[in-house]
Amino acid sequence: MPYFINTFRVPKPGHFTAVARGVEQSLGATGWSGSISVPIAPRMPANGSLAIIGTVAGFETADDVDAIVDGLFPDNMAGLAARDPLASMCDHFNWTTSRIISPAINPVDGFVPKIIGRTTLVAKPGAAAALLDLLLEWREELDMPAKPIVSVPLGGLVGSIRVSTITESLQAYEDFGAQIAADPRSQKLAELVTGPPLRGVGRISFNHQP
């Protein structure tokens, strides 16, 4: 199964641009593909400041994730120390690793990613497999240039499933939302989750494909 790593940084006041540029440099230095997004509609805007979200992708196996994490520790944790100056400009810094469940995104030729929406759902006890099956079946029938990515975070609430949708414009993302809302499977979805989905929408500010 493929994997990706997300980093979350909340810059201190006055440091947003410097942190965003630092994340770009850090991502480019990894040698892996990935992207950076800044919120235009945060998950919980009243409970925190703007977070810069980085994505490091392209890990085909868990061993690939092991290798990049292992690389942080040699030479007296030099890899971690190299990230300290950037972290010192933030009020919050963390990362998470996720396993991709859906097939590759395979966008149409000429697709230019601009907007990313991340929706987190938490399955009711015993309903995770049914929820995944529903999401994967639904995904295959969607009419859009780049189909959503269905993934499972390795940490956090057990039963959490994330759906990441990448579009070329905010209007395209709105059209996607309308397509989902009009589908009768929305009722079945509601029966399988513990509460309302949690969503954040961001603008992709940097896209790195080595």
PDB file of C-alpha atoms in Angstrom:
ATOM      1  CA  MET A   1       0.000   0.000   0.000  1.00  0.00           C
ATOM      2  CA  PRO A   2       1.268   3.542  -0.752  1.00  0.00           C
ATOM      3  CA  TYR A   3       1.744   6.097   2.040  1.00  0.00           C
ATOM      4  CA  PHE A   4       2.179   9.830   2.474  1.00  0.00           C
ATOM      5  CA  ILE A   5       3.226  12.140   5.291  1.00  0.00           C
ATOM      6  CA  ASN A   6       1.479  15.400   6.199  1.00  0.00           C
ATOM      7  CA  THR A   7       3.209  18.128   8.192  1.00  0.00           C
ATOM      8  CA  PHE A   8       1.250  20.770  10.098  1.00  0.00           C
ATOM      9  CA  ARG A   9       2.811  24.117  11.028  1.00  0.00           C
ATOM     10  CA  VAL A  10       1.035  27.077  12.607  1.00  0.00           C
ATOM     11  CA  PRO A  11       3.342  30.094  12.173  1.00  0.00           C
ATOM     12  CA  LYS A  12       3.762  32.667  14.919  1.00  0.00           C
ATOM     13  CA  PRO A  13       2.358  36.145  14.084  1.00  0.00           C
ATOM     14  CA  GLY A  14       4.541  37.839  11.509  1.00  0.00           C
ATOM     15  CA  HIS A  15       6.238  34.621  10.352  1.00  0.00           C
ATOM     16  CA  PHE A  16       3.712  33.158   7.916  1.00  0.00           C
ATOM     17  CA  THR A  17       5.615  33.924   4.718  1.00  0.00           C
ATOM     18  CA  ALA A  18       8.986  32.858   6.151  1.00  0.00           C
ATOM     19  CA  VAL A  19       7.539  29.544   7.323  1.00  0.00           C
ATOM     20  CA  ALA A  20       5.815  28.930   3.969  1.00  0.00           C
ATOM     21  CA  ARG A  21       9.111  29.509   2.136  1.00  0.00           C
ATOM     22  CA  GLY A  22      10.961  27.294   4.610  1.00  0.00           C
ATOM     23  CA  VAL A  23       8.477  24.469   4.108  1.00  0.00           C
ATOM     24  CA  GLU A  24       9.005  24.738   0.335  1.00  0.00           C
ATOM     25  CA  GLN A  25      12.759  24.389   0.783  1.00  0.00           C
ATOM     26  CA  SER A  26      12.365  21.505   3.231  1.00  0.00           C
ATOM     27  CA  LEU A  27      10.014  19.642   0.888  1.00  0.00           C
ATOM     28  CA  GLY A  28      12.259  20.170  -2.116  1.00  0.00           C
ATOM     29  CA  ALA A  29      15.250  18.809  -0.176  1.00  0.00           C
ATOM     30  CA  THR A  30      13.533  15.479   0.558  1.00  0.00           C
ATOM     31  CA  GLY A  31      13.768  14.313  -3.051  1.00  0.00           C
ATOM     32  CA  TRP A  32      10.159  13.083  -2.886  1.00  0.00           C
ATOM     33  CA  SER A  33       7.087  14.510  -4.588  1.00  0.00           C
ATOM     34  CA  GLY A  34       4.634  16.594  -2.600  1.00  0.00           C
ATOM     35  CA  SER A  35       2.807  19.864  -2.154  1.00  0.00           C
ATOM     36  CA  ILE A  36       2.045  22.684   0.260  1.00  0.00           C
ATOM     37  CA  SER A  37      -1.340  24.229   0.942  1.00  0.00           C
ATOM     38  CA  VAL A  38      -2.570  27.210   2.938  1.00  0.00           C
ATOM     39  CA  PRO A  39      -6.150  27.365   4.250  1.00  0.00           C
ATOM     40  CA  ILE A  40      -8.900  29.345   2.610  1.00  0.00           C
ATOM     41  CA  ALA A  41     -11.573  27.612   4.711  1.00  0.00           C
ATOM     42  CA  PRO A  42      -9.943  26.033   7.808  1.00  0.00           C
ATOM     43  CA  ARG A  43     -11.427  23.037   9.614  1.00  0.00           C
ATOM     44  CA  MET A  44     -12.041  24.950  12.858  1.00  0.00           C
ATOM     45  CA  PRO A  45     -11.251  28.648  12.245  1.00  0.00           C
ATOM     46  CA  ALA A  46     -12.298  29.847  15.698  1.00  0.00           C
ATOM     47  CA  ASN A  47      -9.912  27.456  17.470  1.00  0.00           C
ATOM     48  CA  GLY A  48      -6.546  28.386  15.961  1.00  0.00           C
ATOM     49  CA  SER A  49      -4.507  30.288  13.400  1.00  0.00           C
ATOM     50  CA  LEU A  50      -3.766  29.479   9.782  1.00  0.00           C
ATOM     51  CA  ALA A  51      -1.829  26.228   9.381  1.00  0.00           C
ATOM     52  CA  ILE A  52       0.573  25.484   6.542  1.00  0.00           C
ATOM     53  CA  ILE A  53       0.087  21.855   5.507  1.00  0.00           C
ATOM     54  CA  GLY A  54       2.851  20.033   3.691  1.00  0.00           C
ATOM     55  CA  THR A  55       2.463  16.697   1.945  1.00  0.00           C
ATOM     56  CA  VAL A  56       5.380  14.385   1.192  1.00  0.00           C
ATOM     57  CA  ALA A  57       4.205  11.604  -1.120  1.00  0.00           C
ATOM     58  CA  GLY A  58       5.391   8.776  -3.309  1.00  0.00           C
ATOM     59  CA  PHE A  59       6.133   6.178  -0.611  1.00  0.00           C
ATOM     60  CA  GLU A  60       5.223   2.841  -2.143  1.00  0.00           C
ATOM     61  CA  THR A  61       5.693   0.813   1.048  1.00  0.00           C
ATOM     62  CA  ALA A  62       5.964   1.229   4.805  1.00  0.00           C
ATOM     63  CA  ASP A  63       9.702   0.542   4.406  1.00  0.00           C
ATOM     64  CA  ASP A  64       9.984   3.784   2.396  1.00  0.00           C
ATOM     65  CA  VAL A  65       8.431   5.691   5.289  1.00  0.00           C
ATOM     66  CA  ASP A  66      10.819   3.941   7.692  1.00  0.00           C
ATOM     67  CA  ALA A  67      13.763   5.040   5.557  1.00  0.00           C
ATOM     68  CA  ILE A  68      12.884   8.747   5.536  1.00  0.00           C
ATOM     69  CA  VAL A  69      12.171   8.764   9.281  1.00  0.00           C
ATOM     70  CA  ASP A  70      15.317   6.761  10.056  1.00  0.00           C
ATOM     71  CA  GLY A  71      17.294   9.385   8.155  1.00  0.00           C
ATOM     72  CA  LEU A  72      16.414  12.025  10.758  1.00  0.00           C
ATOM     73  CA  PHE A  73      18.340  10.357  13.600  1.00  0.00           C
ATOM     74  CA  PRO A  74      21.980   9.729  12.574  1.00  0.00           C
ATOM     75  CA  ASP A  75      24.760  12.176  13.512  1.00  0.00           C
ATOM     76  CA  ASN A  76      23.186  13.186  16.801  1.00  0.00           C
ATOM     77  CA  MET A  77      19.724  13.673  15.215  1.00  0.00           C
ATOM     78  CA  ALA A  78      21.045  16.089  12.594  1.00  0.00           C
ATOM     79  CA  GLY A  79      17.936  15.676  10.441  1.00  0.00           C
ATOM     80  CA  LEU A  80      15.664  16.759  13.287  1.00  0.00           C
ATOM     81  CA  ALA A  81      18.014  19.576  14.297  1.00  0.00           C
ATOM     82  CA  ALA A  82      17.883  20.959  10.753  1.00  0.00           C
ATOM     83  CA  ARG A  83      14.147  21.502  11.202  1.00  0.00           C
ATOM     84  CA  ASP A  84      14.442  23.332  14.527  1.00  0.00           C
ATOM     85  CA  PRO A  85      14.891  26.856  13.071  1.00  0.00           C
ATOM     86  CA  LEU A  86      11.667  26.467  11.084  1.00  0.00           C
ATOM     87  CA  ALA A  87       9.832  24.983  14.077  1.00  0.00           C
ATOM     88  CA  SER A  88      10.990  27.908  16.258  1.00  0.00           C
ATOM     89  CA  MET A  89       8.927  30.246  14.060  1.00  0.00           C
ATOM     90  CA  CYS A  90       5.773  28.220  14.754  1.00  0.00           C
ATOM     91  CA  ASP A  91       3.306  27.930  17.613  1.00  0.00           C
ATOM     92  CA  HIS A  92       2.592  24.344  16.583  1.00  0.00           C
ATOM     93  CA  PHE A  93       4.400  21.705  14.538  1.00  0.00           C
ATOM     94  CA  ASN A  94       3.441  18.077  13.991  1.00  0.00           C
ATOM     95  CA  TRP A  95       3.178  15.393  11.339  1.00  0.00           C
ATOM     96  CA  THR A  96       1.117  12.321  10.577  1.00  0.00           C
ATOM     97  CA  THR A  97       1.504   9.306   8.295  1.00  0.00           C
ATOM     98  CA  SER A  98      -1.398   7.906   6.276  1.00  0.00           C
ATOM     99  CA  ARG A  99      -1.988   4.795   4.185  1.00  0.00           C
ATOM    100  CA  ILE A 100      -3.631   5.317   0.785  1.00  0.00           C
ATOM    101  CA  ILE A 101      -6.555   2.955   0.184  1.00  0.00           C
ATOM    102  CA  SER A 102      -7.830   4.173  -3.201  1.00  0.00           C
ATOM    103  CA  PRO A 103      -6.118   3.663  -6.583  1.00  0.00           C
ATOM    104  CA  ALA A 104      -3.712   6.298  -7.921  1.00  0.00           C
ATOM    105  CA  ILE A 105      -5.279   9.695  -8.646  1.00  0.00           C
ATOM    106  CA  ASN A 106      -4.377   9.690 -12.408  1.00  0.00           C
ATOM    107  CA  PRO A 107      -5.591  13.186 -13.366  1.00  0.00           C
ATOM    108  CA  VAL A 108      -6.389  14.008 -16.993  1.00  0.00           C
ATOM    109  CA  ASP A 109      -3.674  15.576 -19.163  1.00  0.00           C
ATOM    110  CA  GLY A 110      -3.201  19.270 -18.483  1.00  0.00           C
ATOM    111  CA  PHE A 111      -4.704  19.116 -14.992  1.00  0.00           C
ATOM    112  CA  VAL A 112      -3.317  21.920 -12.796  1.00  0.00           C
ATOM    113  CA  PRO A 113      -3.986  21.369  -9.060  1.00  0.00           C
ATOM    114  CA  LYS A 114      -5.101  24.492  -7.205  1.00  0.00           C
ATOM    115  CA  ILE A 115      -7.601  23.602  -4.452  1.00  0.00           C
ATOM    116  CA  ILE A 116      -7.442  20.712  -1.991  1.00  0.00           C
ATOM    117  CA  GLY A 117     -10.275  19.747   0.327  1.00  0.00           C
ATOM    118  CA  ARG A 118      -9.604  17.293   3.135  1.00  0.00           C
ATOM    119  CA  THR A 119     -12.662  15.687   4.733  1.00  0.00           C
ATOM    120  CA  THR A 120     -12.313  13.454   7.779  1.00  0.00           C
ATOM    121  CA  LEU A 121     -14.999  10.926   8.654  1.00  0.00           C
ATOM    122  CA  VAL A 122     -15.058   8.635  11.688  1.00  0.00           C
ATOM    123  CA  ALA A 123     -16.826   5.305  11.236  1.00  0.00           C
ATOM    124  CA  LYS A 124     -19.126   3.905  13.876  1.00  0.00           C
ATOM    125  CA  PRO A 125     -17.638   0.925  15.770  1.00  0.00           C
ATOM    126  CA  GLY A 126     -17.569  -2.036  13.407  1.00  0.00           C
ATOM    127  CA  ALA A 127     -18.517   0.048  10.359  1.00  0.00           C
ATOM    128  CA  ALA A 128     -15.066   1.061   9.054  1.00  0.00           C
ATOM    129  CA  ALA A 129     -14.933  -1.618   6.351  1.00  0.00           C
ATOM    130  CA  ALA A 130     -18.449  -0.790   5.127  1.00  0.00           C
ATOM    131  CA  LEU A 131     -17.614   2.924   5.057  1.00  0.00           C
ATOM    132  CA  LEU A 132     -14.456   2.303   3.044  1.00  0.00           C
ATOM    133  CA  ASP A 133     -16.346   0.112   0.577  1.00  0.00           C
ATOM    134  CA  LEU A 134     -18.979   2.831   0.122  1.00  0.00           C
ATOM    135  CA  LEU A 135     -16.404   5.572  -0.422  1.00  0.00           C
ATOM    136  CA  LEU A 136     -14.373   3.539  -2.912  1.00  0.00           C
ATOM    137  CA  GLU A 137     -17.459   2.532  -4.906  1.00  0.00           C
ATOM    138  CA  TRP A 138     -18.704   6.131  -4.913  1.00  0.00           C
ATOM    139  CA  ARG A 139     -15.276   7.421  -5.949  1.00  0.00           C
ATOM    140  CA  GLU A 140     -15.177   5.240  -9.051  1.00  0.00           C
ATOM    141  CA  GLU A 141     -18.450   6.691 -10.309  1.00  0.00           C
ATOM    142  CA  LEU A 142     -17.538  10.351  -9.841  1.00  0.00           C
ATOM    143  CA  ASP A 143     -17.281  12.474 -12.981  1.00  0.00           C
ATOM    144  CA  MET A 144     -14.258  14.724 -12.408  1.00  0.00           C
ATOM    145  CA  PRO A 145     -10.738  15.223 -13.845  1.00  0.00           C
ATOM    146  CA  ALA A 146      -8.959  13.891 -10.724  1.00  0.00           C
ATOM    147  CA  LYS A 147     -10.802  11.496  -8.446  1.00  0.00           C
ATOM    148  CA  PRO A 148     -10.461  11.865  -4.657  1.00  0.00           C
ATOM    149  CA  ILE A 149      -7.797  10.084  -2.618  1.00  0.00           C
ATOM    150  CA  VAL A 150      -9.150   7.876   0.175  1.00  0.00           C
ATOM    151  CA  SER A 151      -6.669   7.317   3.000  1.00  0.00           C
ATOM    152  CA  VAL A 152      -6.467   6.125   6.590  1.00  0.00           C
ATOM    153  CA  PRO A 153      -4.286   7.965   9.141  1.00  0.00           C
ATOM    154  CA  LEU A 154      -2.084   5.584  11.120  1.00  0.00           C
ATOM    155  CA  GLY A 155      -2.609   7.665  14.284  1.00  0.00           C
ATOM    156  CA  GLY A 156      -5.565   9.459  15.820  1.00  0.00           C
ATOM    157  CA  LEU A 157      -9.090   8.185  16.242  1.00  0.00           C
ATOM    158  CA  VAL A 158      -9.448   4.538  15.226  1.00  0.00           C
ATOM    159  CA  GLY A 159     -11.950   4.372  12.375  1.00  0.00           C
ATOM    160  CA  SER A 160     -10.915   7.738  10.897  1.00  0.00           C
ATOM    161  CA  ILE A 161     -10.942   7.960   7.104  1.00  0.00           C
ATOM    162  CA  ARG A 162      -9.784  10.968   5.096  1.00  0.00           C
ATOM    163  CA  VAL A 163     -11.028  11.921   1.636  1.00  0.00           C
ATOM    164  CA  SER A 164      -8.731  14.392  -0.155  1.00  0.00           C
ATOM    165  CA  THR A 165     -10.175  16.085  -3.223  1.00  0.00           C
ATOM    166  CA  ILE A 166      -7.976  18.132  -5.556  1.00  0.00           C
ATOM    167  CA  THR A 167      -9.502  20.450  -8.144  1.00  0.00           C
ATOM    168  CA  GLU A 168      -8.384  23.168 -10.553  1.00  0.00           C
ATOM    169  CA  SER A 169     -10.558  25.905  -9.025  1.00  0.00           C
ATOM    170  CA  LEU A 170     -12.768  26.696  -6.058  1.00  0.00           C
ATOM    171  CA  GLN A 171     -15.816  26.542  -8.322  1.00  0.00           C
ATOM    172  CA  ALA A 172     -14.843  23.021  -9.390  1.00  0.00           C
ATOM    173  CA  TYR A 173     -14.618  22.067  -5.724  1.00  0.00           C
ATOM    174  CA  GLU A 174     -18.070  23.546  -5.118  1.00  0.00           C
ATOM    175  CA  ASP A 175     -19.419  21.572  -8.071  1.00  0.00           C
ATOM    176  CA  PHE A 176     -17.933  18.423  -6.540  1.00  0.00           C
ATOM    177  CA  GLY A 177     -19.692  19.191  -3.238  1.00  0.00           C
ATOM    178  CA  ALA A 178     -23.007  19.653  -5.022  1.00  0.00           C
ATOM    179  CA  GLN A 179     -22.523  16.323  -6.812  1.00  0.00           C
ATOM    180  CA  ILE A 180     -21.959  14.576  -3.467  1.00  0.00           C
ATOM    181  CA  ALA A 181     -24.892  16.273  -1.737  1.00  0.00           C
ATOM    182  CA  ALA A 182     -27.295  15.278  -4.524  1.00  0.00           C
ATOM    183  CA  ASP A 183     -26.290  11.603  -4.437  1.00  0.00           C
ATOM    184  CA  PRO A 184     -28.701   9.319  -2.509  1.00  0.00           C
ATOM    185  CA  ARG A 185     -25.690   7.534  -0.996  1.00  0.00           C
ATOM    186  CA  SER A 186     -25.289  10.534   1.317  1.00  0.00           C
ATOM    187  CA  GLN A 187     -27.945   8.992   3.549  1.00  0.00           C
ATOM    188  CA  LYS A 188     -26.077   5.692   3.729  1.00  0.00           C
ATOM    189  CA  LEU A 189     -22.901   7.613   4.539  1.00  0.00           C
ATOM    190  CA  ALA A 190     -24.630   9.346   7.439  1.00  0.00           C
ATOM    191  CA  GLU A 191     -25.673   5.979   8.859  1.00  0.00           C
ATOM    192  CA  LEU A 192     -22.058   4.714   8.951  1.00  0.00           C
ATOM    193  CA  VAL A 193     -20.332   7.672  10.658  1.00  0.00           C
ATOM    194  CA  THR A 194     -20.331   8.885  14.252  1.00  0.00           C
ATOM    195  CA  GLY A 195     -21.104  12.527  13.454  1.00  0.00           C
ATOM    196  CA  PRO A 196     -20.777  15.275  10.848  1.00  0.00           C
ATOM    197  CA  PRO A 197     -17.650  15.108   8.686  1.00  0.00           C
ATOM    198  CA  LEU A 198     -14.894  17.635   9.421  1.00  0.00           C
ATOM    199  CA  ARG A 199     -13.570  19.513   6.381  1.00  0.00           C
ATOM    200  CA  GLY A 200     -10.813  21.957   5.576  1.00  0.00           C
ATOM    201  CA  VAL A 201     -10.183  23.595   2.195  1.00  0.00           C
ATOM    202  CA  GLY A 202      -6.806  24.936   1.126  1.00  0.00           C
ATOM    203  CA  ARG A 203      -5.059  26.654  -1.761  1.00  0.00           C
ATOM    204  CA  ILE A 204      -2.097  24.696  -3.137  1.00  0.00           C
ATOM    205  CA  SER A 205       0.795  27.164  -3.055  1.00  0.00           C
ATOM    206  CA  PHE A 206       3.620  24.795  -4.087  1.00  0.00           C
ATOM    207  CA  ASN A 207       3.670  21.537  -6.026  1.00  0.00           C
ATOM    208  CA  HIS A 208       6.913  19.561  -6.297  1.00  0.00           C
ATOM    209  CA  GLN A 209       7.372  16.692  -8.759  1.00  0.00           C
ATOM    210  CA  PRO A 210      11.066  15.640  -8.935  1.00  0.00           C
TER     211      PRO A 210
END
